[in-house]
GROMACS .gro file of N, CA, C and O in nm:
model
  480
    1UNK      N    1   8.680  10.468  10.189
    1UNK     CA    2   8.780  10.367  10.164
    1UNK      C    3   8.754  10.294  10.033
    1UNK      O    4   8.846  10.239   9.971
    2UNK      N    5   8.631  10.294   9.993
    2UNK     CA    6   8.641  10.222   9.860
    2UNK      C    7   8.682  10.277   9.754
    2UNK      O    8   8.686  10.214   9.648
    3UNK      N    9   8.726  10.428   9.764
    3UNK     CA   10   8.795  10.491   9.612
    3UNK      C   11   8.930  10.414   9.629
    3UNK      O   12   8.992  10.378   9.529
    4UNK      N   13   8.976  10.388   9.756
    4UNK     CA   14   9.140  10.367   9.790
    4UNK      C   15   9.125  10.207   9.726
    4UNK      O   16   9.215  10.156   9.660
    5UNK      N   17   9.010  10.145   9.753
    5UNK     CA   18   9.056   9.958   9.705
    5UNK      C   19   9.018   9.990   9.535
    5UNK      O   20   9.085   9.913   9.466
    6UNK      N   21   8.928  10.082   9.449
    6UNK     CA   22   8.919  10.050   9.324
    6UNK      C   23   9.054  10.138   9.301
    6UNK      O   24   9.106  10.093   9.198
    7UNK      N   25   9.125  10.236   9.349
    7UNK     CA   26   9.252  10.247   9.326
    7UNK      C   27   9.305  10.143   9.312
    7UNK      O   28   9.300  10.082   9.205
    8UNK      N   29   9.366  10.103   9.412
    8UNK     CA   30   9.446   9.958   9.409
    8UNK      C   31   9.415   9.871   9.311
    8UNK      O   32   9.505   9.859   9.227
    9UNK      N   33   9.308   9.801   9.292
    9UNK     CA   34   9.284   9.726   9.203
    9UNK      C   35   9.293   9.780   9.049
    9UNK      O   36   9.307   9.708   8.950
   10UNK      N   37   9.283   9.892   9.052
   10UNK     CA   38   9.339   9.939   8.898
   10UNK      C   39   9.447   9.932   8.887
   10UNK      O   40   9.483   9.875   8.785
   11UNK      N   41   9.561   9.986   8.985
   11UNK     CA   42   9.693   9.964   8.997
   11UNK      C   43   9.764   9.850   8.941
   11UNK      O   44   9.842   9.847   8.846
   12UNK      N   45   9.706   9.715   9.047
   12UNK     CA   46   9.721   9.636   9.020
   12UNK      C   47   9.698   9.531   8.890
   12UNK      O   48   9.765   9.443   8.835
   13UNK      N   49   9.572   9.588   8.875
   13UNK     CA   50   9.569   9.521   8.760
   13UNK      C   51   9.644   9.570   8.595
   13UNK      O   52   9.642   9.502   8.493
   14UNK      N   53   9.711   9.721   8.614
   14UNK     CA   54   9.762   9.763   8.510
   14UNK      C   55   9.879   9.711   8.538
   14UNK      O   56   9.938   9.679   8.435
   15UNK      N   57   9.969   9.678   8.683
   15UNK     CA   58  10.060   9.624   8.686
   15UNK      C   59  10.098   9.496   8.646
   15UNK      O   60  10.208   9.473   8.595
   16UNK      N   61   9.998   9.397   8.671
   16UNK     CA   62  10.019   9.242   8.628
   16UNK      C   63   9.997   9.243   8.500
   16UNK      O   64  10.060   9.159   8.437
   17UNK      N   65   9.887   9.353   8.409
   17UNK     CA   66   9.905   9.339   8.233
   17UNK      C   67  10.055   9.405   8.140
   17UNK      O   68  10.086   9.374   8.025
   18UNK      N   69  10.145   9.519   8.249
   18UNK     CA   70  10.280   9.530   8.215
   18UNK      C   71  10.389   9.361   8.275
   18UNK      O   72  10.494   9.317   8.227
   19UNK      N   73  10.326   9.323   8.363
   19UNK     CA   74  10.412   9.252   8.381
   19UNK      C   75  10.349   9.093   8.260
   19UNK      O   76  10.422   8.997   8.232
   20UNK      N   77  10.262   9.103   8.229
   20UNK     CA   78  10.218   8.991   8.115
   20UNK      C   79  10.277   9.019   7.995
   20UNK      O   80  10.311   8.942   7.905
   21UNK      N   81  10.286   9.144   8.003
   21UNK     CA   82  10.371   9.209   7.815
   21UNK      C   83  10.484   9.178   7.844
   21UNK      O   84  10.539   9.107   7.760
   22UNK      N   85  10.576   9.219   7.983
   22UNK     CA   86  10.707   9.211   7.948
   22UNK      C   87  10.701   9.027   7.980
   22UNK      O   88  10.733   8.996   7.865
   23UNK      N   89  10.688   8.924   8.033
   23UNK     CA   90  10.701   8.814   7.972
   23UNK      C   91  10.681   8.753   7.840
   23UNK      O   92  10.761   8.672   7.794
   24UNK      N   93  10.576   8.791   7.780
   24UNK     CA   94  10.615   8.737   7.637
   24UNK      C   95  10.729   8.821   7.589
   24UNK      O   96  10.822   8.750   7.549
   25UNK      N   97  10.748   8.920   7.582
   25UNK     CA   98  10.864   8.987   7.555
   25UNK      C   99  10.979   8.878   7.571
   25UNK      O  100  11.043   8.816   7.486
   26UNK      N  101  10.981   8.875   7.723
   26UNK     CA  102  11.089   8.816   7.728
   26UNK      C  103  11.126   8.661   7.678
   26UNK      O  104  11.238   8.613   7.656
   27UNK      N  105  11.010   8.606   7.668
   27UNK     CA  106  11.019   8.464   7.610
   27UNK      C  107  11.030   8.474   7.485
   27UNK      O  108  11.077   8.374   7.431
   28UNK      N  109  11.003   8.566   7.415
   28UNK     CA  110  11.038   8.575   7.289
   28UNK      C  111  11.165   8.635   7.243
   28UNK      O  112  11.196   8.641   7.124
   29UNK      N  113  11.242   8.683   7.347
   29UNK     CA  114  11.355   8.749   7.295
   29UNK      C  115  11.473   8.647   7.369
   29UNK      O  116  11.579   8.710   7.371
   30UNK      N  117  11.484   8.561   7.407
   30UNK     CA  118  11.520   8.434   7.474
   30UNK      C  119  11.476   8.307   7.347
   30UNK      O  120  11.550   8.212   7.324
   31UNK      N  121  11.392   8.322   7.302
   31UNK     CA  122  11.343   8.198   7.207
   31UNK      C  123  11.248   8.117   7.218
   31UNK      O  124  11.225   8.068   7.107
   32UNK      N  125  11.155   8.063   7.329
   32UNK     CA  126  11.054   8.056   7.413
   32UNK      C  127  10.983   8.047   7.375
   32UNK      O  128  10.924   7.939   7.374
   33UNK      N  129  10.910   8.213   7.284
   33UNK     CA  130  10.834   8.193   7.234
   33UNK      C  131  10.808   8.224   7.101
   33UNK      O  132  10.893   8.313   7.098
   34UNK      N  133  10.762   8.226   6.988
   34UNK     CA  134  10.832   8.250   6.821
   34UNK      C  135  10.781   8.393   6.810
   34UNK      O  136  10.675   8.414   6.869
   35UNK      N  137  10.837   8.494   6.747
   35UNK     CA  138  10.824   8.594   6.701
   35UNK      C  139  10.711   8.608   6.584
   35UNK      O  140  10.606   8.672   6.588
   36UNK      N  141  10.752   8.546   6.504
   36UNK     CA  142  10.601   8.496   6.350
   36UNK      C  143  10.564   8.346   6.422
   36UNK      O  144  10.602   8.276   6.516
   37UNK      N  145  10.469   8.345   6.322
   37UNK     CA  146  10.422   8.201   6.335
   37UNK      C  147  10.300   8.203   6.450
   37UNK      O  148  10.250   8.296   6.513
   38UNK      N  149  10.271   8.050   6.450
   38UNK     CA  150  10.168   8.015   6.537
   38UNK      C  151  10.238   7.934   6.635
   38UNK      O  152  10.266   7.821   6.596
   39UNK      N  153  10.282   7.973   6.785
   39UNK     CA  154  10.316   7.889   6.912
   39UNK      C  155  10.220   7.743   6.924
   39UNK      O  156  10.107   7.758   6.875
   40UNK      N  157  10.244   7.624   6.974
   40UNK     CA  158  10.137   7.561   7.021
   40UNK      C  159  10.069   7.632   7.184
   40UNK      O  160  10.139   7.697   7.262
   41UNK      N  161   9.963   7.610   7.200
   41UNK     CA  162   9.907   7.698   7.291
   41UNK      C  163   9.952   7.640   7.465
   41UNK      O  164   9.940   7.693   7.576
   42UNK      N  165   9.995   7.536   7.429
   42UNK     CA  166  10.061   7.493   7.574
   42UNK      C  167  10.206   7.580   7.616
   42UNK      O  168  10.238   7.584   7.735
   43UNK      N  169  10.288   7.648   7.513
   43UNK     CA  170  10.371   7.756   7.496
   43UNK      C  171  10.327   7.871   7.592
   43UNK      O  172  10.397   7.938   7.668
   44UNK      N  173  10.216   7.876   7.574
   44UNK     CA  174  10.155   8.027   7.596
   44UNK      C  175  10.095   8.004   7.732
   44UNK      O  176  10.086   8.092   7.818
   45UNK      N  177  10.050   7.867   7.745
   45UNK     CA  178  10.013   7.872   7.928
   45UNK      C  179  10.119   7.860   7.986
   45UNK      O  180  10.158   7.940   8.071
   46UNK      N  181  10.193   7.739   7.942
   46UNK     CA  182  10.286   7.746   8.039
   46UNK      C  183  10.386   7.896   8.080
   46UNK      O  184  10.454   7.900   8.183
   47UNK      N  185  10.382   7.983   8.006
   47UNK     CA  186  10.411   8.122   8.058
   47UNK      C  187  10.337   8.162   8.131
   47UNK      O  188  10.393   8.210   8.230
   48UNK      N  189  10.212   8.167   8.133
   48UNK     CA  190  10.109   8.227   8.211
   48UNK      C  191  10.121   8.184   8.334
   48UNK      O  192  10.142   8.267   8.422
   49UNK      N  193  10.106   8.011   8.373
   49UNK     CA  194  10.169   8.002   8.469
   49UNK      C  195  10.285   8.023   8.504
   49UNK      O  196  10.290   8.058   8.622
   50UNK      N  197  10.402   8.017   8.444
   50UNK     CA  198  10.497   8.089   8.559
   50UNK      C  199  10.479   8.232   8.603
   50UNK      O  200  10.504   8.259   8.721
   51UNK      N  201  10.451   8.296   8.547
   51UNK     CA  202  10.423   8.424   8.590
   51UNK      C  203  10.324   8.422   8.736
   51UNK      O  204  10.351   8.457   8.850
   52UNK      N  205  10.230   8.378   8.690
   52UNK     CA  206  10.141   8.287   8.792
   52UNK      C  207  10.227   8.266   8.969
   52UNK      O  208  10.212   8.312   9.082
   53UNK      N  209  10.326   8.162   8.895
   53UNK     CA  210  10.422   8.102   9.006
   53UNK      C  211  10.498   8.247   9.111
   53UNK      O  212  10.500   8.254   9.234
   54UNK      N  213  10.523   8.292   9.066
   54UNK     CA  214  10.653   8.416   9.067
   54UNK      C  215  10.543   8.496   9.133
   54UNK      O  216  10.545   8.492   9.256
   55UNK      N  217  10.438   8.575   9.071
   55UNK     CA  218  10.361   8.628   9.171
   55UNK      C  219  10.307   8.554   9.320
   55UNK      O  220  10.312   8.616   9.426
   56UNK      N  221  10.266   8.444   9.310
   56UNK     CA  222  10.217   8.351   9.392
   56UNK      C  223  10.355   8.371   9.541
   56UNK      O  224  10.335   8.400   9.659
   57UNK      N  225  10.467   8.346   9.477
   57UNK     CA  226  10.568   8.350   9.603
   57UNK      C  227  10.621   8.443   9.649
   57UNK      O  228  10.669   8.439   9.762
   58UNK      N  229  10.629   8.613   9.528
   58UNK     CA  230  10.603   8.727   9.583
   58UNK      C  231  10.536   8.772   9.678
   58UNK      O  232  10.579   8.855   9.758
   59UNK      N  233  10.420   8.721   9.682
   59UNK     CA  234  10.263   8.755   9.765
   59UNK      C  235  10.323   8.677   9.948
   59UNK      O  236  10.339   8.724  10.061
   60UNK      N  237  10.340   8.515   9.871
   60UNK     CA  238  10.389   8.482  10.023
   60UNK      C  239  10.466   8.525  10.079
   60UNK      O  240  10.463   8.509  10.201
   61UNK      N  241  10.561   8.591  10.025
   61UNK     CA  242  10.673   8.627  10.125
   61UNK      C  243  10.651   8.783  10.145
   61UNK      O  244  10.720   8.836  10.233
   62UNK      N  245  10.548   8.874  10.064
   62UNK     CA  246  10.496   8.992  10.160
   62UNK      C  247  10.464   8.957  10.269
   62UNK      O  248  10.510   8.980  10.381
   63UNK      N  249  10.375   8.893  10.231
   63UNK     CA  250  10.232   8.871  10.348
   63UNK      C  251  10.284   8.789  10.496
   63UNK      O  252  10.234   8.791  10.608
   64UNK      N  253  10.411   8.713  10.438
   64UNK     CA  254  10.430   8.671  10.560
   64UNK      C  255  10.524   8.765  10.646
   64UNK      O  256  10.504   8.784  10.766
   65UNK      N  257  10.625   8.823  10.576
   65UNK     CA  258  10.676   8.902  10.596
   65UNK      C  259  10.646   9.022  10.733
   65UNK      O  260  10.708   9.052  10.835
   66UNK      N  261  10.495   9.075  10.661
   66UNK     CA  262  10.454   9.174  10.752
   66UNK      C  263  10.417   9.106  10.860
   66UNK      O  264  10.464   9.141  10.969
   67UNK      N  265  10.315   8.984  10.850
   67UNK     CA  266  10.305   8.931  11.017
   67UNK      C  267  10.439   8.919  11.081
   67UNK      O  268  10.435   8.943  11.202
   68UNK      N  269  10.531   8.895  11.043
   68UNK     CA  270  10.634   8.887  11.120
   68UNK      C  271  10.660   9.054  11.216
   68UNK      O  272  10.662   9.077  11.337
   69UNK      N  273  10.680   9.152  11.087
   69UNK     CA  274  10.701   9.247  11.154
   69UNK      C  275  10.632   9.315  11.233
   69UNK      O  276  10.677   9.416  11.287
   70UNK      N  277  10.452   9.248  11.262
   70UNK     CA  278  10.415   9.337  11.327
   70UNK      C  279  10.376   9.311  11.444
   70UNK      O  280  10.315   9.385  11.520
   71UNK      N  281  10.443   9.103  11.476
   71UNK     CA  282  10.436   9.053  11.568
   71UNK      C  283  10.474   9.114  11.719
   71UNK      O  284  10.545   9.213  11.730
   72UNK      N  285  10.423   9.052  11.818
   72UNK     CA  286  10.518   9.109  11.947
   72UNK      C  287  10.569   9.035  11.971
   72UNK      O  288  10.532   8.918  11.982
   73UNK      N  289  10.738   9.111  11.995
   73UNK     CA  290  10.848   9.058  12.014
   73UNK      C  291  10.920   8.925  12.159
   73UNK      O  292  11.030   8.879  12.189
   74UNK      N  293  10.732   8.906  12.225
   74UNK     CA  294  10.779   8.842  12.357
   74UNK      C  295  10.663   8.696  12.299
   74UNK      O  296  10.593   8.706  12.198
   75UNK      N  297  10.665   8.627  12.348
   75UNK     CA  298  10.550   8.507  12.332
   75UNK      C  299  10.601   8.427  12.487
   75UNK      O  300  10.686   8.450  12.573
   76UNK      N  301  10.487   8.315  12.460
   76UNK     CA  302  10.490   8.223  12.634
   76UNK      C  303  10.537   8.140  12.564
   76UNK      O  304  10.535   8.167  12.444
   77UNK      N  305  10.616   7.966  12.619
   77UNK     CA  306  10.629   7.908  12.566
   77UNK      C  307  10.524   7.822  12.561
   77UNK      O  308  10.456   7.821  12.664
   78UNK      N  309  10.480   7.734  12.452
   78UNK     CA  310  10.360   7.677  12.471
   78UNK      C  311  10.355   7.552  12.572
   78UNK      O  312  10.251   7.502  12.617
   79UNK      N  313  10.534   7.498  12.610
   79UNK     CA  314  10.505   7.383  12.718
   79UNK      C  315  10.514   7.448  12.839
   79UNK      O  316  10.415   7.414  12.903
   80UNK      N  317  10.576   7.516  12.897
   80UNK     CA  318  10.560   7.604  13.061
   80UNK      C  319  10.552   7.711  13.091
   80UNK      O  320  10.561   7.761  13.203
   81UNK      N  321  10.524   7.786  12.939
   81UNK     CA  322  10.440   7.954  12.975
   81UNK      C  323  10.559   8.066  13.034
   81UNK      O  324  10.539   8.172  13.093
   82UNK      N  325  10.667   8.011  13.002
   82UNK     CA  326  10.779   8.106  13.070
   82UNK      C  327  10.767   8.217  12.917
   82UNK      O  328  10.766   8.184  12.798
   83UNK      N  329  10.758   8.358  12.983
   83UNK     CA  330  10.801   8.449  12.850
   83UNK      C  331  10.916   8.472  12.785
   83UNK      O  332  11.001   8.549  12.831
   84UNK      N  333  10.931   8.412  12.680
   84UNK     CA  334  11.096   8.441  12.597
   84UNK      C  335  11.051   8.526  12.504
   84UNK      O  336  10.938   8.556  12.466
   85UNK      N  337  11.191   8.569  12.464
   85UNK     CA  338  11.199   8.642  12.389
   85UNK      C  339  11.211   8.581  12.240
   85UNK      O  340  11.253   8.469  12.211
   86UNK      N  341  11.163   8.683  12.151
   86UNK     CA  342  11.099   8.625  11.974
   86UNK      C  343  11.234   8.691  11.900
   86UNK      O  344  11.271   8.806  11.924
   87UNK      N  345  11.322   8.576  11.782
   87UNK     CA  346  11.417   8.645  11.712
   87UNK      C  347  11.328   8.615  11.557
   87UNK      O  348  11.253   8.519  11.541
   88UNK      N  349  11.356   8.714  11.460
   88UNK     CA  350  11.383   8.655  11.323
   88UNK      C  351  11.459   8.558  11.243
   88UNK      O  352  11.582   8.552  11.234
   89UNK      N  353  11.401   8.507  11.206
   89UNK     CA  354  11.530   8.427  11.097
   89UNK      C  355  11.438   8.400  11.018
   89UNK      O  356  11.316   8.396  11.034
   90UNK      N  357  11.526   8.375  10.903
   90UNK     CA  358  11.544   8.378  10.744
   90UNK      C  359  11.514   8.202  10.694
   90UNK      O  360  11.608   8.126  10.671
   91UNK      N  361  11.398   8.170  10.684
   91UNK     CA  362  11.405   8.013  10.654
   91UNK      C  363  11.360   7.995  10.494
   91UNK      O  364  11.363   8.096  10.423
   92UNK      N  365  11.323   7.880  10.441
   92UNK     CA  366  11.338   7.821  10.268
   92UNK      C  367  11.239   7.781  10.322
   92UNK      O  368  11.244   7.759  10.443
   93UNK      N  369  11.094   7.755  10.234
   93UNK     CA  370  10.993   7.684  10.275
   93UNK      C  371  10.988   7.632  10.113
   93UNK      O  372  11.036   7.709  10.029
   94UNK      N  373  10.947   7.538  10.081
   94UNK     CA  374  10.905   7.520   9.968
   94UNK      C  375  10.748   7.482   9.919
   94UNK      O  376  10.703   7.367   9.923
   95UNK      N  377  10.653   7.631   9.859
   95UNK     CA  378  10.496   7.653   9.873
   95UNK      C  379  10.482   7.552   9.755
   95UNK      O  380  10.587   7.509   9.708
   96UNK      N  381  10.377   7.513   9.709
   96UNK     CA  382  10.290   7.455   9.618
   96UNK      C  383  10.356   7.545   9.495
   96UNK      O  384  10.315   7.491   9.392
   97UNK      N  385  10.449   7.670   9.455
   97UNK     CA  386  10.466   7.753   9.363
   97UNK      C  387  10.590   7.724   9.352
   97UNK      O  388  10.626   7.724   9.234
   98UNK      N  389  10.683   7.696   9.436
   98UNK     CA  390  10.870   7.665   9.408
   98UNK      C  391  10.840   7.763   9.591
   98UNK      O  392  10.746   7.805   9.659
   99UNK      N  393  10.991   7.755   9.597
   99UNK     CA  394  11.080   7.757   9.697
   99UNK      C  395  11.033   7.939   9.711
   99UNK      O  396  11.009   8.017   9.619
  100UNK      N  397  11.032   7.958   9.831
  100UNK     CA  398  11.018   8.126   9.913
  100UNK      C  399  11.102   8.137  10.049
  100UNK      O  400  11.101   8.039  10.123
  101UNK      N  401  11.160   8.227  10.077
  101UNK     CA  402  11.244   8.282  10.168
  101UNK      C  403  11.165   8.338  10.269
  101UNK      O  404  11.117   8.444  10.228
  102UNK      N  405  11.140   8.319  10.348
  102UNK     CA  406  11.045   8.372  10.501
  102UNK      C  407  11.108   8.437  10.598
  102UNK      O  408  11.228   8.410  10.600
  103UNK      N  409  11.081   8.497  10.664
  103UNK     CA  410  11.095   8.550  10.772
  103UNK      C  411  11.002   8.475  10.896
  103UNK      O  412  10.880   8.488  10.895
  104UNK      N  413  11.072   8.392  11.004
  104UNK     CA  414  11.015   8.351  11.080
  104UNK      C  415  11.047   8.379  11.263
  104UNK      O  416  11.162   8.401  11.303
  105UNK      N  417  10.947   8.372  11.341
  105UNK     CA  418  10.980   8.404  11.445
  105UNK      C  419  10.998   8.268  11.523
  105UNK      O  420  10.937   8.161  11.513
  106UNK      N  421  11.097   8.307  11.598
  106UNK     CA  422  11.182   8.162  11.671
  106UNK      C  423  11.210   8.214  11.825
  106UNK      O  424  11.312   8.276  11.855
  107UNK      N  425  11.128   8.187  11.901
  107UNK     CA  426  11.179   8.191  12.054
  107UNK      C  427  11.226   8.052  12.125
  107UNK      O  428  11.194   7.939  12.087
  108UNK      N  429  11.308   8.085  12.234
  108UNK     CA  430  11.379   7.972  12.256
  108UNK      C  431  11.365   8.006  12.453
  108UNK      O  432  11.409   8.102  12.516
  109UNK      N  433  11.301   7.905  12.495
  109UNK     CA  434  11.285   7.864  12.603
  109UNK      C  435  11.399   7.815  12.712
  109UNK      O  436  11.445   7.703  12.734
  110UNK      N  437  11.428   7.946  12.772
  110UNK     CA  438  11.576   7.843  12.854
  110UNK      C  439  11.497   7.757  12.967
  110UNK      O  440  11.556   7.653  12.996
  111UNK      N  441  11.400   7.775  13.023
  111UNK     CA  442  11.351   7.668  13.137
  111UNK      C  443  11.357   7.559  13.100
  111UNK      O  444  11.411   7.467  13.163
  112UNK      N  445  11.283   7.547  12.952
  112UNK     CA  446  11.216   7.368  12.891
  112UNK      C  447  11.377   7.359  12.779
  112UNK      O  448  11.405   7.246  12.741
  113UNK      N  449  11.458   7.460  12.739
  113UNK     CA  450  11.580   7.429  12.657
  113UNK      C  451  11.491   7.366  12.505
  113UNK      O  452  11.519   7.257  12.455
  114UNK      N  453  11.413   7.435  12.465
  114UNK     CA  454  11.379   7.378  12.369
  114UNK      C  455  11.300   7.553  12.274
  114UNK      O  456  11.224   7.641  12.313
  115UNK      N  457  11.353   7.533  12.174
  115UNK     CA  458  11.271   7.658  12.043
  115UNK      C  459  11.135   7.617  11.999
  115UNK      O  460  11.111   7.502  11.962
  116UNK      N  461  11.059   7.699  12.002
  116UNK     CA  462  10.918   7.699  11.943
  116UNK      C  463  10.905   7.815  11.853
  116UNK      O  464  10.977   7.915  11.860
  117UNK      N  465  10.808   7.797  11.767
  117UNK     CA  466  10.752   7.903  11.665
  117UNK      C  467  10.586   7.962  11.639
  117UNK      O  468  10.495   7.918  11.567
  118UNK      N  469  10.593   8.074  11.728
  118UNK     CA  470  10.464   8.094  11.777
  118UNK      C  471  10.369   8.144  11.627
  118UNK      O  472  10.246   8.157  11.629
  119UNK      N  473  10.407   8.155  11.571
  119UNK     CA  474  10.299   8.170  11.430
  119UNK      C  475  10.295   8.036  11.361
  119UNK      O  476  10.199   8.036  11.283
  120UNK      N  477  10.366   7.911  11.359
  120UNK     CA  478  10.339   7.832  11.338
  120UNK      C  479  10.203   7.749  11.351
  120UNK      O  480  10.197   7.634  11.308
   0.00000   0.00000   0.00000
């Protein structure tokens, strides 16, 4: 298994240095960032972080993503243990990076009439 993670990590890391070229690219072909000349260097982080940002909420919404899908579809409720059934839905969370789209699991209790969220 470790040829498969220094795979990955080469992958990855050739992927985030195409995705570092095509942002200055793009800040420079937008105006952003100057073509000649010398940028001030706060120019140049503050790209870094967004890029930063954008991966950051990519990642969350894999990662949460898959727990969702690989949840089981029944849970107890946590006030009277009756088993309901688990739906998806689509919620806005807003991370420490800007705003991400989730996938969350929502069961709804007809005994107690009340929704809980068992990965919560």
């Amino acid at each position: 298994m470790d040829g498969v993670v220094v795979d990955l990590r080469k992958e990855l890391e050739a992927t985030l240095r195409r995705g570092a070229e095509l942002k200055v690219e793009l800040d420079q072909a937008e105006g952003r960032l100057p073509k000649t000349g010398i940028p001030h260097y706060t120019l140049i982080e503050s790209a870094a972080h967004e890029v930063g940002q954008i991966v950051s909420r990519m990642v969350q919404q894999m990662a949460v993503n898959q727990l969702v899908a690989r949840h089981v579809p029944v849970a107890k409720c946590p006030t009277c243990g009756t088993h309901c059934q688990l739906r998806s839905k689509q919620r806005e969370v807003l991370s420490g990076d800007g705003r991400v789209e989730l996938q969350e699991l929502v069961g709804h209790c007809p005994a107690c009439r009340r929704d809980f969220f068992p990965l919560a």
